[in-house]
């Protein structure tokens, strides 16, 4: 199974679902608890679970460091992840935690490269707990793999 293709497909499908939700939404949806607000749609949780399953499967197959790094880069830095609706943006950051499954597969150099790129992409004053956790795991991997 090509995990890279599967992950790209999951992201594409999710963003299409969100676009459709927003197109179908009425201006009053979610107002005063009435209607169905797009940010509460089950597709967000389903996406999270699908990404976790994809990366768990990839990690179980003990991918090469390069393959693991490529998967992480798709999830963390893909151009498709820019300028997305707010209701999708938060979920796209939340799924960063699933990259923790890939960290043990990285070499020290691959972890260092991801660490630097991620650190620059998400400045310290704007980092969420999941982002701090991933950076910490990458730092630890650099130390462990470097010893």
mmCIF file with all atom_site columns, C-alpha atoms in Angstrom, residues 30-93:
data_model
loop_
_atom_site.group_PDB
_atom_site.id
_atom_site.type_symbol
_atom_site.label_atom_id
_atom_site.label_alt_id
_atom_site.label_comp_id
_atom_site.label_asym_id
_atom_site.label_entity_id
_atom_site.label_seq_id
_atom_site.pdbx_PDB_ins_code
_atom_site.Cartn_x
_atom_site.Cartn_y
_atom_site.Cartn_z
_atom_site.occupancy
_atom_site.B_iso_or_equiv
_atom_site.pdbx_formal_charge
_atom_site.auth_seq_id
_atom_site.auth_comp_id
_atom_site.auth_asym_id
_atom_site.auth_atom_id
_atom_site.pdbx_PDB_model_num
ATOM 1  C CA . UNK A 1 30 ? -25.258 26.925 14.052 1.00 0.00 ? 30 UNK A CA 1
ATOM 2  C CA . UNK A 1 31 ? -26.740 30.243 15.138 1.00 0.00 ? 31 UNK A CA 1
ATOM 3  C CA . UNK A 1 32 ? -28.235 29.932 18.613 1.00 0.00 ? 32 UNK A CA 1
ATOM 4  C CA . UNK A 1 33 ? -27.681 26.192 18.455 1.00 0.00 ? 33 UNK A CA 1
ATOM 5  C CA . UNK A 1 34 ? -30.039 25.804 15.508 1.00 0.00 ? 34 UNK A CA 1
ATOM 6  C CA . UNK A 1 35 ? -29.153 23.893 12.381 1.00 0.00 ? 35 UNK A CA 1
ATOM 7  C CA . UNK A 1 36 ? -25.906 22.122 11.715 1.00 0.00 ? 36 UNK A CA 1
ATOM 8  C CA . UNK A 1 37 ? -22.771 24.244 11.909 1.00 0.00 ? 37 UNK A CA 1
ATOM 9  C CA . UNK A 1 38 ? -20.031 23.093 9.491  1.00 0.00 ? 38 UNK A CA 1
ATOM 10 C CA . UNK A 1 39 ? -17.439 22.993 12.265 1.00 0.00 ? 39 UNK A CA 1
ATOM 11 C CA . UNK A 1 40 ? -19.470 20.306 14.088 1.00 0.00 ? 40 UNK A CA 1
ATOM 12 C CA . UNK A 1 41 ? -19.770 17.921 11.159 1.00 0.00 ? 41 UNK A CA 1
ATOM 13 C CA . UNK A 1 42 ? -18.573 14.340 11.776 1.00 0.00 ? 42 UNK A CA 1
ATOM 14 C CA . UNK A 1 43 ? -16.199 14.559 8.788  1.00 0.00 ? 43 UNK A CA 1
ATOM 15 C CA . UNK A 1 44 ? -13.628 16.311 10.997 1.00 0.00 ? 44 UNK A CA 1
ATOM 16 C CA . UNK A 1 45 ? -13.415 13.481 13.502 1.00 0.00 ? 45 UNK A CA 1
ATOM 17 C CA . UNK A 1 46 ? -13.521 10.901 10.721 1.00 0.00 ? 46 UNK A CA 1
ATOM 18 C CA . UNK A 1 47 ? -10.554 12.620 9.054  1.00 0.00 ? 47 UNK A CA 1
ATOM 19 C CA . UNK A 1 48 ? -8.593  12.526 12.307 1.00 0.00 ? 48 UNK A CA 1
ATOM 20 C CA . UNK A 1 49 ? -9.265  8.799  12.700 1.00 0.00 ? 49 UNK A CA 1
ATOM 21 C CA . UNK A 1 50 ? -8.380  8.057  9.076  1.00 0.00 ? 50 UNK A CA 1
ATOM 22 C CA . UNK A 1 51 ? -5.074  9.921  9.308  1.00 0.00 ? 51 UNK A CA 1
ATOM 23 C CA . UNK A 1 52 ? -4.233  8.069  12.513 1.00 0.00 ? 52 UNK A CA 1
ATOM 24 C CA . UNK A 1 53 ? -5.045  4.719  10.882 1.00 0.00 ? 53 UNK A CA 1
ATOM 25 C CA . UNK A 1 54 ? -2.958  5.574  7.803  1.00 0.00 ? 54 UNK A CA 1
ATOM 26 C CA . UNK A 1 55 ? 0.099   6.620  9.807  1.00 0.00 ? 55 UNK A CA 1
ATOM 27 C CA . UNK A 1 56 ? -0.272  3.735  12.279 1.00 0.00 ? 56 UNK A CA 1
ATOM 28 C CA . UNK A 1 57 ? -0.282  1.322  9.374  1.00 0.00 ? 57 UNK A CA 1
ATOM 29 C CA . UNK A 1 58 ? 2.750   3.033  7.879  1.00 0.00 ? 58 UNK A CA 1
ATOM 30 C CA . UNK A 1 59 ? 4.654   2.960  11.177 1.00 0.00 ? 59 UNK A CA 1
ATOM 31 C CA . UNK A 1 60 ? 3.826   -0.729 11.680 1.00 0.00 ? 60 UNK A CA 1
ATOM 32 C CA . UNK A 1 61 ? 5.464   -1.516 8.350  1.00 0.00 ? 61 UNK A CA 1
ATOM 33 C CA . UNK A 1 62 ? 8.674   0.086  9.580  1.00 0.00 ? 62 UNK A CA 1
ATOM 34 C CA . UNK A 1 63 ? 9.147   2.439  6.668  1.00 0.00 ? 63 UNK A CA 1
ATOM 35 C CA . UNK A 1 64 ? 12.520  3.868  5.833  1.00 0.00 ? 64 UNK A CA 1
ATOM 36 C CA . UNK A 1 65 ? 13.438  7.188  7.381  1.00 0.00 ? 65 UNK A CA 1
ATOM 37 C CA . UNK A 1 66 ? 12.978  8.852  3.998  1.00 0.00 ? 66 UNK A CA 1
ATOM 38 C CA . UNK A 1 67 ? 9.461   7.444  3.576  1.00 0.00 ? 67 UNK A CA 1
ATOM 39 C CA . UNK A 1 68 ? 8.483   8.433  7.120  1.00 0.00 ? 68 UNK A CA 1
ATOM 40 C CA . UNK A 1 69 ? 9.875   11.911 6.560  1.00 0.00 ? 69 UNK A CA 1
ATOM 41 C CA . UNK A 1 70 ? 7.910   12.263 3.305  1.00 0.00 ? 70 UNK A CA 1
ATOM 42 C CA . UNK A 1 71 ? 4.671   11.318 5.063  1.00 0.00 ? 71 UNK A CA 1
ATOM 43 C CA . UNK A 1 72 ? 5.336   13.823 7.837  1.00 0.00 ? 72 UNK A CA 1
ATOM 44 C CA . UNK A 1 73 ? 6.093   16.548 5.309  1.00 0.00 ? 73 UNK A CA 1
ATOM 45 C CA . UNK A 1 74 ? 2.813   15.941 3.493  1.00 0.00 ? 74 UNK A CA 1
ATOM 46 C CA . UNK A 1 75 ? 0.867   16.312 6.718  1.00 0.00 ? 75 UNK A CA 1
ATOM 47 C CA . UNK A 1 76 ? 2.865   19.231 8.083  1.00 0.00 ? 76 UNK A CA 1
ATOM 48 C CA . UNK A 1 77 ? 3.806   21.358 5.081  1.00 0.00 ? 77 UNK A CA 1
ATOM 49 C CA . UNK A 1 78 ? 1.637   20.570 2.051  1.00 0.00 ? 78 UNK A CA 1
ATOM 50 C CA . UNK A 1 79 ? 0.684   23.590 -0.047 1.00 0.00 ? 79 UNK A CA 1
ATOM 51 C CA . UNK A 1 80 ? -2.905  22.361 0.028  1.00 0.00 ? 80 UNK A CA 1
ATOM 52 C CA . UNK A 1 81 ? -2.991  23.117 3.735  1.00 0.00 ? 81 UNK A CA 1
ATOM 53 C CA . UNK A 1 82 ? -2.622  26.852 3.212  1.00 0.00 ? 82 UNK A CA 1
ATOM 54 C CA . UNK A 1 83 ? -5.650  29.117 2.939  1.00 0.00 ? 83 UNK A CA 1
ATOM 55 C CA . UNK A 1 84 ? -8.140  26.523 4.126  1.00 0.00 ? 84 UNK A CA 1
ATOM 56 C CA . UNK A 1 85 ? -11.402 27.358 5.898  1.00 0.00 ? 85 UNK A CA 1
ATOM 57 C CA . UNK A 1 86 ? -11.041 27.928 9.630  1.00 0.00 ? 86 UNK A CA 1
ATOM 58 C CA . UNK A 1 87 ? -13.119 24.871 10.535 1.00 0.00 ? 87 UNK A CA 1
ATOM 59 C CA . UNK A 1 88 ? -10.621 22.693 8.618  1.00 0.00 ? 88 UNK A CA 1
ATOM 60 C CA . UNK A 1 89 ? -7.516  24.591 9.706  1.00 0.00 ? 89 UNK A CA 1
ATOM 61 C CA . UNK A 1 90 ? -7.782  23.570 13.330 1.00 0.00 ? 90 UNK A CA 1
ATOM 62 C CA . UNK A 1 91 ? -8.207  19.910 12.428 1.00 0.00 ? 91 UNK A CA 1
ATOM 63 C CA . UNK A 1 92 ? -5.278  20.059 10.020 1.00 0.00 ? 92 UNK A CA 1
ATOM 64 C CA . UNK A 1 93 ? -3.118  21.225 12.927 1.00 0.00 ? 93 UNK A CA 1
#
